[in-house]
Coordinates of N, CA, C and O in Angstrom, one line a residue:
M103 N 12.8 -18.8 -24.4 CA 11.6 -18.4 -23.7 C 10.8 -17.5 -24.5 O 11.3 -16.6 -25.2
S104 N 9.5 -17.7 -24.5 CA 8.6 -16.8 -25.4 C 8.4 -15.5 -24.8 O 8.6 -15.3 -23.6
N105 N 8.0 -14.5 -25.6 CA 7.6 -13.2 -25.1 C 6.5 -13.3 -24.0 O 6.6 -12.5 -23.1
A106 N 5.6 -14.1 -24.2 CA 4.5 -14.2 -23.3 C 5.0 -14.7 -21.9 O 4.6 -14.2 -20.9
T107 N 5.9 -15.7 -21.9 CA 6.5 -16.2 -20.7 C 7.3 -15.1 -20.0 O 7.2 -14.9 -18.8
S108 N 8.1 -14.4 -20.8 CA 8.9 -13.3 -20.2 C 8.0 -12.2 -19.6 O 8.3 -11.7 -18.5
E109 N 7.0 -11.9 -20.3 CA 6.1 -10.9 -19.8 C 5.4 -11.3 -18.5 O 5.2 -10.5 -17.6
L110 N 5.0 -12.6 -18.4 CA 4.4 -13.1 -17.2 C 5.3 -13.0 -16.0 O 4.9 -12.6 -14.9
I111 N 6.6 -13.4 -16.3 CA 7.6 -13.4 -15.2 C 7.8 -12.0 -14.8 O 7.9 -11.7 -13.5
E112 N 7.9 -11.1 -15.7 CA 8.2 -9.6 -15.3 C 7.0 -9.1 -14.6 O 7.2 -8.3 -13.6
R113 N 5.8 -9.4 -15.0 CA 4.6 -9.0 -14.3 C 4.6 -9.5 -12.8 O 4.2 -8.7 -11.9
G114 N 4.9 -10.7 -12.6 CA 5.0 -11.3 -11.3 C 6.0 -10.6 -10.4 O 5.8 -10.3 -9.3
L115 N 7.2 -10.4 -11.0 CA 8.3 -9.7 -10.2 C 7.9 -8.3 -9.9 O 8.2 -7.8 -8.8
R116 N 7.2 -7.6 -10.8 CA 6.8 -6.2 -10.5 C 5.7 -6.2 -9.4 O 5.8 -5.4 -8.5
A117 N 4.8 -7.2 -9.4 CA 3.8 -7.3 -8.4 C 4.4 -7.6 -7.0 O 4.0 -6.9 -6.0
W118 N 5.4 -8.5 -7.0 CA 6.0 -8.8 -5.7 C 6.8 -7.5 -5.2 O 6.7 -7.2 -4.0
S119 N 7.5 -6.9 -6.1 CA 8.3 -5.7 -5.7 C 7.4 -4.6 -5.2 O 7.8 -3.8 -4.3
A120 N 6.2 -4.5 -5.8 CA 5.3 -3.4 -5.4 C 4.4 -3.8 -4.2 O 3.6 -2.9 -3.8
G121 N 4.6 -5.0 -3.7 CA 3.8 -5.4 -2.6 C 2.3 -5.6 -2.9 O 1.4 -5.3 -2.2
D122 N 2.1 -6.2 -4.1 CA 0.7 -6.4 -4.7 C 0.5 -7.9 -4.8 O 0.5 -8.4 -5.9
P123 N 0.1 -8.5 -3.7 CA -0.1 -10.0 -3.7 C -1.3 -10.4 -4.6 O -1.3 -11.5 -5.1
D124 N -2.3 -9.5 -4.8 CA -3.4 -9.9 -5.6 C -3.0 -10.1 -7.1 O -3.4 -11.0 -7.8
S125 N -2.2 -9.1 -7.5 CA -1.7 -9.2 -8.9 C -0.7 -10.4 -9.0 O -0.7 -11.1 -10.1
L126 N 0.1 -10.6 -8.0 CA 1.0 -11.8 -8.0 C 0.3 -13.1 -8.1 O 0.6 -14.0 -8.8
E127 N -0.8 -13.2 -7.4 CA -1.6 -14.4 -7.3 C -2.1 -14.8 -8.7 O -2.1 -15.9 -9.1
A128 N -2.5 -13.8 -9.5 CA -3.0 -14.0 -10.9 C -1.9 -14.6 -11.8 O -2.3 -15.2 -12.8
V129 N -0.7 -14.4 -11.5 CA 0.4 -14.9 -12.3 C 0.6 -16.4 -12.1 O 1.0 -17.2 -13.0
F130 N 0.4 -16.9 -10.9 CA 0.7 -18.3 -10.6 C -0.4 -19.3 -11.1 O -1.6 -19.0 -11.1
D131 N 0.1 -20.4 -11.6 CA -0.8 -21.5 -12.0 C -1.5 -22.0 -10.8 O -0.9 -22.0 -9.7
P132 N -2.8 -22.4 -10.9 CA -3.5 -22.9 -9.7 C -2.8 -24.1 -9.1 O -3.0 -24.4 -7.9
A133 N -2.0 -24.9 -9.8 CA -1.3 -26.0 -9.3 C 0.2 -25.8 -9.0 O 1.0 -26.7 -8.9
V134 N 0.5 -24.5 -8.8 CA 1.9 -24.1 -8.5 C 2.4 -24.9 -7.3 O 1.7 -25.3 -6.4
T135 N 3.7 -25.2 -7.3 CA 4.4 -25.9 -6.2 C 5.6 -25.1 -5.8 O 6.4 -24.7 -6.6
L136 N 5.7 -25.0 -4.5 CA 6.9 -24.3 -3.9 C 7.5 -25.4 -3.0 O 6.9 -25.9 -2.1
R137 N 8.8 -25.7 -3.2 CA 9.5 -26.6 -2.3 C 10.8 -26.0 -1.8 O 11.5 -25.4 -2.6
S138 N 11.1 -26.3 -0.6 CA 12.4 -25.9 0.0 C 13.4 -27.0 -0.3 O 13.0 -28.1 -0.7
I139 N 14.6 -26.7 -0.1 CA 15.7 -27.7 -0.2 C 15.4 -28.9 0.7 O 15.5 -30.1 0.3
E140 N 15.0 -28.6 1.9 CA 14.6 -29.6 2.9 C 13.1 -29.4 3.2 O 12.7 -28.3 3.3
P141 N 12.4 -30.5 3.2 CA 10.9 -30.4 3.5 C 10.7 -29.6 4.8 O 11.4 -29.7 5.8
G142 N 9.7 -28.7 4.7 CA 9.4 -27.9 5.9 C 8.1 -27.1 5.7 O 7.3 -27.3 4.7
E143 N 7.9 -26.1 6.5 CA 6.7 -25.3 6.5 C 6.5 -24.5 5.3 O 5.4 -24.0 5.0
W144 N 7.5 -24.2 4.5 CA 7.4 -23.4 3.3 C 7.0 -24.2 2.1 O 6.7 -23.6 1.1
N145 N 6.9 -25.5 2.2 CA 6.5 -26.3 1.1 C 5.0 -26.1 0.9 O 4.2 -26.2 1.8
C146 N 4.6 -25.8 -0.4 CA 3.2 -25.5 -0.7 C 2.9 -26.2 -2.0 O 3.7 -26.2 -2.9
V147 N 1.7 -26.6 -2.1 CA 1.1 -27.2 -3.3 C -0.2 -26.5 -3.6 O -1.1 -26.6 -2.8
G148 N -0.2 -25.8 -4.6 CA -1.4 -25.1 -5.0 C -1.4 -23.6 -4.6 O -0.8 -23.2 -3.6
R149 N -2.0 -22.8 -5.5 CA -2.0 -21.3 -5.2 C -2.7 -21.0 -3.9 O -2.3 -20.1 -3.2
K150 N -3.7 -21.8 -3.5 CA -4.4 -21.5 -2.3 C -3.6 -21.7 -1.0 O -3.8 -21.1 0.0
D151 N -2.6 -22.5 -1.1 CA -1.6 -22.7 0.0 C -0.4 -21.7 -0.1 O 0.1 -21.3 0.9
L152 N 0.0 -21.4 -1.3 CA 1.1 -20.5 -1.5 C 0.8 -19.1 -1.1 O 1.7 -18.4 -0.5
M153 N -0.3 -18.5 -1.5 CA -0.6 -17.1 -1.3 C -0.6 -16.7 0.2 O 0.0 -15.6 0.5
P154 N -1.2 -17.5 1.1 CA -1.0 -17.0 2.5 C 0.4 -17.0 3.0 O 0.8 -16.1 3.7
L155 N 1.2 -17.9 2.5 CA 2.7 -17.9 2.9 C 3.3 -16.6 2.3 O 4.1 -15.9 3.1
L156 N 3.1 -16.3 1.1 CA 3.7 -15.1 0.5 C 3.2 -13.8 1.2 O 4.0 -12.9 1.4
R157 N 1.9 -13.8 1.5 CA 1.3 -12.6 2.2 C 2.0 -12.5 3.6 O 2.3 -11.4 4.0
Q158 N 2.2 -13.6 4.3 CA 2.8 -13.6 5.6 C 4.3 -13.1 5.5 O 4.7 -12.2 6.2
R159 N 5.0 -13.6 4.5 CA 6.4 -13.2 4.3 C 6.5 -11.7 4.0 O 7.3 -11.0 4.5
Q160 N 5.5 -11.2 3.2 CA 5.5 -9.8 2.8 C 5.2 -8.9 4.0 O 5.8 -7.9 4.2
A161 N 4.3 -9.4 4.8 CA 3.9 -8.6 6.1 C 5.1 -8.5 7.0 O 5.2 -7.6 7.8
Q162 N 5.9 -9.6 7.0 CA 7.1 -9.6 7.9 C 8.2 -8.7 7.3 O 9.3 -8.6 7.9
G163 N 8.0 -8.1 6.1 CA 9.0 -7.3 5.5 C 10.0 -8.0 4.7 O 11.1 -7.5 4.4
S164 N 9.7 -9.2 4.4 CA 10.6 -10.0 3.6 C 10.6 -9.6 2.1 O 9.5 -9.6 1.5
A165 N 11.7 -9.2 1.6 CA 11.7 -8.7 0.2 C 12.1 -9.9 -0.8 O 12.0 -9.8 -2.0
A166 N 12.4 -11.0 -0.2 CA 12.8 -12.2 -1.0 C 11.8 -13.3 -0.8 O 11.3 -13.5 0.3
L167 N 11.6 -14.1 -1.8 CA 10.8 -15.3 -1.6 C 11.5 -16.3 -0.8 O 12.7 -16.3 -0.7
P168 N 10.7 -17.2 -0.1 CA 11.4 -18.2 0.8 C 12.3 -19.1 0.0 O 12.2 -19.3 -1.1

């Protein structure tokens, strides 16, 4: 893994831990995909679909990603 990739991952984790969804959003590729083991409401394609889910989870006090 390159230093740039490691730094990007660390920046994203710090943003999530700090409750900073705007900084976290900047880390994700516009075409990011989130899939659950079984298809469901948490499946997202694209940053525009993913960020509302993460903001909702954070507002619910969830410290872990879905």
